[in-house]
Amino acid sequence: MLVNDIKIIGGGSAGWMTAATLISQFPDKKITLVESPNISTVGVGESTLGHINTWLALLGIEDEDFMPHCDASYKLSIGFENFYRKDSGQFHYPFGSPYTQENIADLNDWYFKKFLYPDTPVSDYAECLFPQMALVNKNRIFKNDNQDLPLFSFKRDVAYHMDATKFGLWLKDHYCIPRGVSHVKSEVKFTKVNNDVGIEYIVLDNDKKIKADLFVDCTGFSAILIDKALNEPFESFKDVLPNNSAWATRIPYKNKKKELVSYTNCTAIDNGWVWNVPLWSRIGSGYVYSDRYVSDDDALLQFQKHIKKGDELEYKKIKMRIGIHKNTWVKNVCAIGLSAGFIEPLESNGLYSVHEFLFKLVRTLQREHVSQWDKDVYNSATKTEFLSFMEFVAFHFALSHRDDTEYWRDVMNRQYSKNLVEHIPSWASGFVTNTFDKMRGYSFYNSGGIHCIATGMHWFPTDFPSIKSLNYEADIDYWKSKWQLPINNMNERKNKWSQISKKAPKLLDVLKTIHS
Ligand code: FAD
């Protein structure tokens, strides 16, 4: 099929990110975005991942362009609280690369510290390996790559907290429309399906009929094209991930200096977890839970108790469709955003999936014609990436040992599918690699953030029995003499990074210059 006329249906952040990407890469194609003026977008105060920087660079968007309009702040890490046990405290998964240059055994030096000094808290892991944890702890940030803080790259390792709805509106007004995207405010009332091409035409609520070479379904959870019109099967993740609902709210700052931190915090509570996303003017917060264990009303009470707020705030209830369509590109419909699928909000994967799918869509459209082969490869690549991220999110639940409520006991006793635990899928990541790394390799490899989560959840690859099984000289004094020097080095580095970070400007001051 030839793709010159592209109609995007839906004007949430996925819709406008799609329009912006397509007009930036294909200025000669006809790009139109149709959105209902009556159906609201999701927009809860989103937390993003560092990968968004490559997408922003593709579009030539700078921080100073969008941040002042989207209530945006900087994010260096994700904190997890009480996921392992009810009162197990907090650990971090910072962005960027772990510093292991002078280590004896790559990431694994720290585990020797832990078994020789068992009182070492798991929060120490990220502090010993990630230079920028010192910035997180001091609530400061370097806007330039700082040579004294090794491996830290501002452009690569810093993500954003932002209001995704405002981001969509900014893209519309400042990027898409000035570059020639047509904008139609109307609701889709009818879709004419044709078994050969997919969608033959769409009828809008003003009775206008529209056609396109390619329709991009960005209609959120309602997925009116890929799901309602084409009936593409939806593969639910309910057997792997427990949550399907959320309450979201906006919390005003009481003490902005203290509360505006450079990380998203996720706290596990009775029937799920609560996010805390500090934006420039307010905190976005929400409770992600399962309505199979708690009613929506009781979930709201649990949320209010946790954030110590009541009816003075407004709360929005959201029902989430967790899973992904079997194929997200079917005939002449390609779904991007919540219409394609959603994992759940943990690990900030929503907007990540949008820009990663868009990279693949752009690559597929490069040759103008799109064959069935092209679509199959797109489907396989996007699905693989999505499932691998889903495994990563599932890992946070699978490693939990909480047993204080029925929800957490069921999470702990859940039987994960054989696919996740026993087989090695072609992408070989997530559960499977880590199961093998821990149980057979006795060490973790430096891939993604899985090792941070595993360590925070006390799932250590290297421990005394593993060393004993590999070595006869497994006497604790022998290991102390062998490991004391690397442990001292690790401690010294942590202190040095802490000193260096004192020189960094305060996060609030840096943000003030952007928002002034
Ligand atoms: P929506 O925002 O729902 O937009 C749908 C659009 O389709 C709207 O414009 C609507 O008007 C239009 N539409 C619907 N039906 C019709 C119709 N019949 N005719 C015309 N138009 C129609 N992502 C992150 O990256 N980080 C996070 O921290 C994060 N947290 C989240 C928390 C929750 C509880 C949820 C549910 C999501 C979260 N996400 C997060 C995901 C993120 O919010 C979405 O990926 C993102 O907002 C994109 O949404 P969307 O554009 O696909 O859908």
XYZ file of C-alpha atoms and ligand atoms in Angstrom:
569
model
C 0.000 0.000 0.000
C 1.094 3.582 -0.715
C 0.969 5.846 2.329
C 0.613 9.546 1.599
C -2.599 10.531 3.324
C -2.430 9.770 7.056
C -5.334 10.432 9.436
C -4.623 10.260 13.150
C -7.725 9.724 15.262
C -7.329 10.983 18.844
C -5.710 14.096 20.310
C -4.144 12.873 23.548
C -0.386 12.924 23.954
C -0.097 9.822 21.731
C -2.053 11.528 18.927
C -0.015 14.743 18.982
C 3.290 12.922 19.411
C 2.364 10.857 16.340
C 1.423 13.958 14.350
C 4.632 15.746 15.372
C 6.806 12.766 14.485
C 5.198 12.216 11.109
C 5.239 15.872 10.035
C 8.868 16.216 11.132
C 9.982 13.189 9.131
C 7.556 13.358 6.196
C 6.748 17.033 5.578
C 5.343 16.177 2.137
C 2.737 13.735 3.365
C -0.793 14.882 4.173
C -1.196 14.558 7.950
C -4.543 15.219 9.656
C -5.482 14.784 13.319
C -9.133 14.270 14.238
C -10.109 14.511 17.899
C -13.345 14.551 19.790
C -13.916 17.834 21.642
C -16.072 15.905 24.146
C -13.963 12.907 25.167
C -11.220 13.843 27.610
C -7.603 12.666 27.479
C -5.866 10.670 30.235
C -3.158 13.095 31.504
C -2.372 12.330 35.153
C 1.019 14.005 35.573
C 3.342 11.636 33.744
C 6.802 10.397 34.505
C 9.043 9.599 31.519
C 12.215 7.624 30.820
C 15.575 8.871 29.492
C 14.827 7.357 26.063
C 12.476 10.273 25.402
C 15.607 12.368 24.815
C 16.367 10.591 21.546
C 12.822 11.212 20.356
C 13.020 14.907 21.331
C 16.349 15.121 19.485
C 14.793 13.529 16.377
C 12.195 16.303 16.396
C 14.693 19.030 17.361
C 12.817 19.956 20.554
C 14.820 21.573 23.377
C 13.950 21.675 27.093
C 13.436 25.435 26.994
C 10.861 24.980 24.192
C 8.392 22.682 25.911
C 9.152 22.515 29.646
C 7.683 25.921 30.602
C 4.398 24.987 28.884
C 4.030 21.483 30.319
C 4.627 21.990 34.033
C 7.763 19.929 33.526
C 10.557 19.104 35.945
C 13.642 16.882 35.755
C 13.761 13.237 36.773
C 16.918 11.268 37.571
C 15.592 8.130 39.196
C 12.641 6.063 40.379
C 12.273 5.246 44.067
C 10.463 2.117 45.262
C 9.143 1.898 48.785
C 7.858 -1.125 50.675
C 7.622 -3.357 47.612
C 9.710 -6.130 49.171
C 8.063 -6.213 52.617
C 5.494 -3.947 54.264
C 8.108 -1.772 55.992
C 11.183 -2.636 53.963
C 11.889 0.999 53.050
C 13.087 2.601 49.858
C 15.556 1.703 47.116
C 16.330 3.461 43.842
C 16.669 2.661 40.169
C 18.594 5.685 38.842
C 19.008 6.368 35.128
C 22.408 6.218 33.496
C 25.146 3.648 33.520
C 26.525 1.987 36.622
C 30.162 2.819 37.329
C 32.075 -0.456 37.473
C 35.437 0.446 35.922
C 37.553 -0.283 38.978
C 35.475 -3.184 40.229
C 36.821 -6.720 40.368
C 33.564 -8.399 39.359
C 31.551 -5.796 37.487
C 28.218 -5.159 39.265
C 28.867 -7.914 41.733
C 31.383 -6.239 44.043
C 28.490 -4.811 46.012
C 27.061 -8.240 46.843
C 30.344 -9.115 48.553
C 29.960 -5.966 50.630
C 26.435 -7.079 51.518
C 27.349 -10.552 52.675
C 30.478 -9.430 54.528
C 28.591 -6.507 56.102
C 24.993 -7.737 56.300
C 23.715 -4.528 57.894
C 24.385 -2.618 54.660
C 20.951 -1.390 53.489
C 19.901 -2.240 49.928
C 19.611 1.493 49.205
C 23.433 1.537 49.326
C 23.596 -0.453 46.060
C 22.531 2.421 43.783
C 24.628 4.863 45.820
C 27.774 2.764 45.273
C 27.207 2.220 41.554
C 25.431 5.267 40.157
C 27.273 8.599 40.484
C 24.060 10.547 39.969
C 22.454 9.032 43.058
C 24.506 11.660 44.908
C 22.593 14.337 42.963
C 19.291 12.658 43.806
C 20.160 12.536 47.523
C 21.134 16.212 47.562
C 18.264 17.317 45.280
C 20.715 19.048 42.987
C 21.464 18.724 39.285
C 24.267 19.501 36.839
C 22.881 20.768 33.535
C 26.134 19.923 31.784
C 27.941 16.623 31.526
C 30.169 16.847 34.548
C 33.594 15.312 34.149
C 34.037 15.019 37.923
C 30.877 12.961 38.191
C 31.847 10.082 35.911
C 29.466 8.723 33.271
C 26.803 11.319 34.049
C 25.334 12.720 30.853
C 22.657 15.355 31.280
C 21.244 14.817 27.787
C 21.062 11.048 28.094
C 20.450 10.302 31.765
C 17.848 12.884 32.724
C 14.159 12.421 31.959
C 11.094 14.536 32.763
C 8.035 14.706 34.903
C 5.384 16.503 32.863
C 1.693 17.071 32.279
C 1.167 14.889 29.208
C -2.080 16.622 28.252
C -0.300 19.993 28.224
C 2.540 18.401 26.272
C 0.053 17.299 23.612
C -1.427 20.797 23.448
C 2.049 22.348 23.181
C 2.951 19.993 20.330
C -0.302 20.901 18.591
C 0.109 24.705 18.813
C 3.867 25.097 18.568
C 4.977 22.156 16.444
C 2.281 20.394 14.432
C -0.038 23.129 13.177
C 2.789 25.531 12.222
C 4.334 22.719 10.165
C 1.131 21.917 8.304
C -0.815 19.274 10.259
C -4.568 19.727 9.707
C -6.673 19.637 12.850
C -10.318 18.525 12.875
C -12.383 18.718 16.056
C -15.044 16.097 15.609
C -16.091 12.746 16.983
C -15.994 9.535 15.004
C -19.542 8.206 14.834
C -19.276 5.351 12.339
C -16.565 3.269 10.714
C -17.104 1.427 7.443
C -15.017 -1.729 7.489
C -13.818 -3.385 4.307
C -12.319 -6.844 4.702
C -9.558 -6.159 2.179
C -8.278 -2.718 3.148
C -9.440 -2.395 6.749
C -11.239 0.930 7.262
C -12.870 2.072 4.018
C -14.047 5.347 5.512
C -15.010 7.025 8.761
C -18.072 9.171 9.359
C -17.672 12.104 11.739
C -20.401 13.640 13.890
C -20.758 16.460 11.347
C -21.632 13.716 8.789
C -18.378 14.256 6.941
C -16.888 11.084 5.437
C -13.105 10.756 5.642
C -10.740 8.315 3.965
C -7.007 7.728 4.355
C -4.158 5.512 3.172
C -3.316 4.911 6.819
C -5.402 5.550 9.937
C -3.460 5.844 13.185
C -5.673 4.857 16.097
C -4.770 7.089 19.060
C -8.179 6.915 20.733
C -6.885 5.719 24.094
C -8.453 2.793 25.949
C -11.566 2.934 23.725
C -9.435 1.866 20.723
C -12.282 2.564 18.339
C -10.483 1.439 15.172
C -8.164 -1.455 16.067
C -10.582 -2.934 18.609
C -14.166 -1.815 17.999
C -13.999 -1.680 14.180
C -11.416 -4.331 13.240
C -11.892 -6.610 16.268
C -8.202 -7.361 16.540
C -7.874 -9.760 19.518
C -6.633 -8.212 22.765
C -4.175 -10.220 24.863
C -4.724 -9.373 28.512
C -1.843 -9.415 31.022
C -4.149 -10.179 33.935
C -2.446 -13.509 34.600
C 0.865 -11.725 35.107
C 0.075 -8.233 36.385
C -2.432 -7.672 39.187
C -3.718 -4.097 38.672
C -6.542 -2.741 36.529
C -7.700 0.532 38.144
C -6.401 3.862 39.390
C -7.416 6.952 41.330
C -5.477 10.064 40.303
C -5.255 13.474 41.939
C -3.246 16.721 42.044
C -1.615 17.723 45.299
C -0.516 21.335 45.865
C 2.985 21.821 47.240
C 3.290 22.650 50.932
C 7.060 22.923 50.934
C 8.191 22.987 47.299
C 11.886 23.190 48.194
C 11.662 19.813 49.906
C 8.862 18.123 47.972
C 9.993 18.893 44.419
C 12.479 16.029 44.140
C 14.223 14.664 41.063
C 12.642 11.226 41.201
C 9.297 9.517 40.872
C 8.394 7.719 44.061
C 6.338 4.527 44.038
C 5.061 3.226 47.365
C 3.426 -0.169 47.705
C 0.347 -0.062 49.946
C -2.551 -2.424 50.758
C -3.847 -3.309 47.276
C -1.316 -1.847 44.863
C 0.983 1.147 44.832
C 0.915 4.954 44.886
C 2.858 7.197 42.522
C 4.281 10.590 43.431
C 5.316 12.664 40.417
C 6.590 16.142 41.336
C 5.748 18.571 38.524
C 6.691 22.261 38.492
C 3.433 23.602 39.988
C 1.977 20.573 41.796
C 2.482 16.915 42.644
C 0.735 14.338 40.484
C -0.289 11.376 42.584
C -2.372 8.265 42.090
C -3.170 4.830 43.461
C -2.864 1.894 41.076
C -4.838 -1.068 42.434
C -6.879 -4.102 41.569
C -10.649 -3.857 41.885
C -10.727 -7.630 42.340
C -9.436 -7.097 45.908
C -10.868 -3.735 46.948
C -13.905 -1.715 45.895
C -13.260 1.616 44.167
C -14.681 3.485 47.167
C -12.462 1.673 49.669
C -9.466 2.141 47.380
C -10.114 5.882 47.462
C -10.147 5.805 51.276
C -6.843 3.884 51.315
C -5.348 6.407 48.899
C -6.564 9.389 50.938
C -5.173 7.826 54.105
C -1.802 7.341 52.434
C -1.507 10.884 51.088
C -3.105 12.325 54.262
C -5.703 14.245 52.239
C -9.480 14.181 52.002
C -12.255 15.741 49.982
C -10.397 19.055 49.565
C -8.792 17.458 46.475
C -10.438 16.243 43.269
C -10.018 12.578 42.379
C -10.343 10.944 38.969
C -11.170 7.245 38.644
C -9.533 5.429 35.735
C -10.201 1.887 34.546
C -7.195 0.493 32.738
C -7.155 -2.012 29.891
C -3.989 -3.988 30.629
C -2.478 -5.963 27.758
C -1.778 -5.497 24.067
C -3.526 -6.272 20.798
C -2.302 -9.377 19.012
C -1.168 -7.104 16.195
C -1.064 -3.331 16.556
C -0.879 -2.702 12.813
C -3.746 -4.402 10.995
C -4.538 -3.614 7.353
C -4.680 0.200 7.128
C -4.882 0.814 10.902
C -1.889 1.265 13.147
C -2.582 1.785 16.873
C -0.248 3.937 18.986
C -0.637 4.741 22.681
C -3.231 3.310 25.047
C -5.271 2.022 22.075
C -2.408 -0.349 21.196
C -1.871 -1.538 24.752
C -0.862 -0.597 28.257
C 1.256 -2.449 30.796
C 0.338 -0.402 33.891
C 2.027 2.804 35.050
C 4.927 1.255 37.022
C 8.303 2.112 35.476
C 6.838 4.951 33.377
C 6.251 2.884 30.260
C 3.253 4.695 28.676
C 4.912 7.536 26.782
C 7.981 5.338 26.320
C 5.905 2.887 24.264
C 4.491 5.803 22.255
C 7.858 7.169 21.132
C 9.448 3.735 20.671
C 6.519 2.589 18.474
C 6.827 5.884 16.557
C 10.498 5.285 15.802
C 9.500 1.961 14.258
C 6.554 3.461 12.380
C 8.782 6.129 10.852
C 11.333 3.529 9.802
C 8.571 1.447 8.203
C 7.203 4.423 6.269
C 10.625 5.425 4.898
C 10.113 3.427 1.711
C 6.662 4.918 1.005
C 5.080 1.585 0.062
C 4.184 -0.657 2.998
C 3.983 -4.369 2.298
C 2.489 -7.089 4.487
C 6.071 -8.082 5.316
C 6.778 -4.545 6.552
C 3.698 -4.639 8.781
C 4.570 -8.098 10.125
C 8.079 -6.952 11.024
C 6.681 -3.802 12.681
C 4.227 -5.922 14.670
C 6.870 -8.353 15.777
C 9.344 -5.625 16.779
C 6.834 -3.536 18.744
C 5.303 -6.562 20.459
C 8.670 -7.972 21.467
C 9.661 -4.674 23.017
C 6.316 -4.309 24.790
C 6.330 -7.861 26.187
C 9.871 -7.503 27.380
C 8.908 -4.323 29.270
C 5.857 -6.102 30.659
C 8.184 -8.810 32.022
C 10.301 -6.131 33.661
C 7.227 -4.663 35.369
C 6.055 -8.126 36.423
C 9.471 -8.662 38.008
C 8.646 -5.950 40.601
C 5.669 -7.972 41.784
C 7.152 -11.434 41.400
C 10.028 -10.628 43.766
C 7.781 -9.251 46.495
C 7.495 -11.095 49.794
C 4.676 -8.956 51.169
C 2.021 -10.999 52.910
C 0.055 -8.362 54.818
C -3.100 -8.375 52.643
C -4.900 -10.867 50.415
C -3.720 -8.830 47.388
C -0.037 -9.202 48.306
C -0.412 -12.841 49.386
C -1.915 -13.591 45.961
C 0.892 -11.662 44.287
C 3.383 -13.774 46.225
C 1.636 -17.051 45.467
C 0.933 -16.287 41.837
C 2.111 -18.999 39.458
C 3.829 -17.209 36.582
C 3.384 -18.761 33.181
C 5.987 -21.273 32.086
C 6.881 -18.883 29.328
C 8.122 -16.348 31.828
C 9.921 -18.631 34.210
C 11.134 -21.652 32.302
C 11.602 -20.849 28.662
C 14.025 -18.503 27.029
C 12.103 -16.268 24.660
C 13.931 -14.925 21.644
C 14.455 -11.516 23.248
C 15.997 -13.218 26.326
C 15.460 -10.541 28.897
C 13.415 -9.939 32.005
C 12.565 -12.843 34.219
C 14.295 -15.481 32.245
C 17.763 -14.032 31.944
C 17.695 -12.989 35.552
C 16.543 -16.339 36.768
C 19.477 -17.889 34.948
C 21.918 -15.133 35.904
C 21.152 -15.616 39.582
C 20.765 -19.358 39.732
C 23.393 -20.449 37.233
C 25.708 -17.523 36.659
C 25.890 -16.326 40.299
C 26.200 -12.785 39.000
C 24.169 -10.098 37.265
C 25.074 -8.493 33.995
C 24.875 -4.862 33.239
C 21.609 -4.703 31.327
C 18.794 -2.234 31.919
C 17.689 -1.628 35.472
C 16.757 -5.167 36.376
C 19.735 -5.572 38.717
C 18.633 -2.470 40.690
C 15.146 -3.869 41.202
C 16.453 -7.347 42.025
C 18.857 -5.946 44.614
C 16.221 -3.693 46.159
C 14.026 -6.777 46.509
C 16.849 -8.743 48.207
C 17.245 -11.078 45.235
C 21.040 -11.200 45.228
C 22.890 -13.248 42.613
C 26.049 -13.594 44.680
C 25.795 -14.903 48.208
C 27.790 -17.159 50.475
C 26.293 -20.476 49.287
C 26.839 -19.501 45.653
C 30.501 -18.792 46.361
C 30.810 -21.988 48.326
C 29.430 -23.907 45.371
C 32.096 -22.369 43.127
C 35.115 -22.317 45.465
C 36.635 -24.534 48.099
C 38.312 -21.573 49.813
C 35.007 -20.176 50.958
C 36.095 -19.235 54.428
C 34.711 -15.840 55.455
C 38.159 -14.489 56.527
C 39.598 -15.389 53.156
C 36.846 -13.460 51.437
C 37.232 -10.505 53.783
C 40.916 -10.218 52.956
C 40.205 -10.565 49.228
C 37.325 -8.091 49.148
C 38.161 -5.420 51.701
C 40.115 -3.269 49.247
C 37.417 -3.211 46.513
C 34.816 -2.502 49.211
C 36.907 0.404 50.529
C 37.249 1.736 46.981
C 33.512 1.542 46.485
C 32.890 3.447 49.738
C 35.458 6.091 48.837
C 33.874 6.628 45.422
C 30.461 7.036 46.992
C 31.845 9.703 49.364
C 33.662 11.452 46.530
C 30.483 11.625 44.402
C 28.633 12.993 47.400
C 31.238 15.777 47.782
C 31.177 16.598 44.047
C 27.397 16.797 43.984
C 27.486 19.523 46.639
C 28.854 21.787 43.905
C 25.815 21.231 41.672
C 23.064 23.873 41.533
C 19.871 23.136 43.460
C 17.160 21.474 41.359
C 14.640 24.168 42.259
C 17.003 26.940 41.103
C 17.655 25.208 37.778
C 13.926 24.750 37.216
C 13.251 28.384 38.158
C 15.429 29.547 35.265
C 13.371 27.392 32.872
C 10.002 28.447 34.229
C 10.774 32.144 34.709
P -5.885 9.476 25.675
O -5.166 10.481 26.468
O -7.036 8.762 26.324
O -6.433 10.206 24.365
C -7.445 9.649 23.567
C -7.902 10.660 22.535
O -8.806 10.036 21.646
C -8.620 11.872 23.106
O -8.201 13.040 22.435
C -10.096 11.604 22.776
O -10.835 12.791 22.614
C -9.930 10.875 21.450
N -11.078 10.033 21.090
C -11.590 8.970 21.765
N -12.664 8.491 21.115
C -12.849 9.266 20.021
C -13.789 9.306 18.969
N -14.825 8.456 18.914
N -13.660 10.249 18.005
C -12.634 11.141 18.026
N -11.713 11.154 19.013
C -11.813 10.236 19.995
N 2.641 7.244 30.935
C 3.898 7.605 31.255
O 4.756 7.692 30.378
N 4.244 7.874 32.540
C 3.353 7.782 33.557
O 3.711 8.060 34.701
C 2.026 7.370 33.262
N 1.103 7.205 34.232
C -0.149 6.771 33.896
C -1.095 6.516 34.916
C -2.343 6.033 34.577
C -3.325 5.723 35.668
C -2.697 5.817 33.225
C -4.051 5.287 32.848
C -1.778 6.073 32.231
C -0.510 6.526 32.554
N 0.442 6.749 31.568
C 1.714 7.117 31.896
C 0.102 6.579 30.158
C -0.088 7.926 29.495
O -0.956 8.750 30.228
C -0.634 7.679 28.103
O 0.198 6.772 27.447
C -0.656 8.916 27.317
O -1.361 9.920 27.983
C -1.237 8.682 25.951
O -2.601 8.492 26.051
P -3.406 8.378 24.660
O -3.152 9.594 23.873
O -3.116 7.062 24.076
O -4.937 8.323 25.119
